[in-house]
Coordinates of C-alpha atoms in Angstrom, one line a residue:
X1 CA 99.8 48.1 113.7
X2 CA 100.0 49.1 117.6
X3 CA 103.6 50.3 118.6
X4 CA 103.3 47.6 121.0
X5 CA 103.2 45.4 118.4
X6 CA 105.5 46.4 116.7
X7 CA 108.0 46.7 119.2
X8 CA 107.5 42.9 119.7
X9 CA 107.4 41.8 116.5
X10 CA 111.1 43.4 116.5
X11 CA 112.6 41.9 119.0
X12 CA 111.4 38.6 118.1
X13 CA 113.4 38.8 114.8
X14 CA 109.6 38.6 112.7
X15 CA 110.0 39.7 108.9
X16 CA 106.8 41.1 108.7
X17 CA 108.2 44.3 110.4
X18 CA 110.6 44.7 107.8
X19 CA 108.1 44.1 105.2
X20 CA 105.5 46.7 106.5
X21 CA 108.7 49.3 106.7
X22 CA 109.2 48.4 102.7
X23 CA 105.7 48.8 102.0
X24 CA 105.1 52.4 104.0
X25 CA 105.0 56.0 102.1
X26 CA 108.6 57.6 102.3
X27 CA 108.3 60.1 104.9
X28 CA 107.9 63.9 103.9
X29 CA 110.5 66.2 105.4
X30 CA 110.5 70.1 105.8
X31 CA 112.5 72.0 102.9
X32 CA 115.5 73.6 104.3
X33 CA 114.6 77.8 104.6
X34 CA 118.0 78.3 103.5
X35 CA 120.8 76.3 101.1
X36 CA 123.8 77.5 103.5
X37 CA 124.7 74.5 105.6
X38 CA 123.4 74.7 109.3
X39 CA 125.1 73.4 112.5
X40 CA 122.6 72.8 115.3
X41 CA 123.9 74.1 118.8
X42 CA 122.0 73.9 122.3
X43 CA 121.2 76.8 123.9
X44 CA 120.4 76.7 127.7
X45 CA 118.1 79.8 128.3
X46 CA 116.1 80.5 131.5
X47 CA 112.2 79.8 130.8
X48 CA 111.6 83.4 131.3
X49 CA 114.0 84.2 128.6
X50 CA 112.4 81.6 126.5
X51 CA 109.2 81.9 126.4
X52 CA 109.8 86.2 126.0
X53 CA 112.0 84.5 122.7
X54 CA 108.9 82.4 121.8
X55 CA 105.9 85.2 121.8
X56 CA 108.7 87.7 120.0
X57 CA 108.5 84.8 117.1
X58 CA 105.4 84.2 117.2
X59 CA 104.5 88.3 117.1
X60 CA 106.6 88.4 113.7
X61 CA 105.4 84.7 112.4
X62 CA 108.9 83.4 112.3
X63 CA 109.9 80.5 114.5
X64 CA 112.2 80.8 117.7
X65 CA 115.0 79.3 115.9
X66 CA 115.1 81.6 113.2
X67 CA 114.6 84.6 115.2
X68 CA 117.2 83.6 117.4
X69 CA 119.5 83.5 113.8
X70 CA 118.6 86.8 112.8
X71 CA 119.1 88.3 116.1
X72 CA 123.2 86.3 116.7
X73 CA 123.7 87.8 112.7
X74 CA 122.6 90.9 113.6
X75 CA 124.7 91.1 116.9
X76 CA 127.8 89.6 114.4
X77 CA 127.3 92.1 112.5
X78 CA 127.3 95.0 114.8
X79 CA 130.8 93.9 115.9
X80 CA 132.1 94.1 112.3
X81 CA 130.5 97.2 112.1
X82 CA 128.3 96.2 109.0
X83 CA 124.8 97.0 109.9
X84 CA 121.8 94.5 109.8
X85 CA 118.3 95.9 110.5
X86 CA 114.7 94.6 110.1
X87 CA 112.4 96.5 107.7
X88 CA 109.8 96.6 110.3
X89 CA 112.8 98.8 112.3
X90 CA 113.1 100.9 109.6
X91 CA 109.1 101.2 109.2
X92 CA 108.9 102.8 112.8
X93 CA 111.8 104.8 112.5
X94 CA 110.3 106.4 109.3
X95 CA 107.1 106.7 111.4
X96 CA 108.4 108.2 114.2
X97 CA 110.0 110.8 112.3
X98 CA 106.5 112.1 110.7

């Protein structure tokens, strides 16, 4: 069915919307990467910023979101004094010392 369809066939009260809704797949939705509850927060970031955020991400295969996460933990953490750091860190810190 078009959206335009659709979108008609919803305002004008029709059933067979409703029917087509009941007869549709549920939808499949992303597993959560983590069981700790989440709160979702805007960030306003200049594009520069962003898009430097984005191609760090994308180097590691993570997404901007979760990078973003590790880096706010990993900042928490330096204020507490516990220390956080990546094993890929760790890899060129090993490195450099050979």
């Amino acid at each position: 069915m078009h959206r335009d369809d659709a979108t008609k066939q919803f305002h004008s009260g029709d059933d067979r919307l409703a029917e087509l809704i009941d007869e549709s797949q549920p939808a499949e939705l992303p597993t959560p990467d983590t069981d700790v509850p989440m709160v979702s927060r805007s960030v306003r970031l200049p594009l520069e910023t962003y898009e430097r955020v984005r191609a760090a991400a994308e180097a590691r295969g993570i997404g901007v979101t979760t990078l973003m996460r590790q880096w706010i933990e990993a900042g928490l953490a330096d204020l507490d004094d516990s220390t956080t750091v990546s094993l890929a860190d760790v890899r060129r810190a090993l490195a450099s010392l050979a």
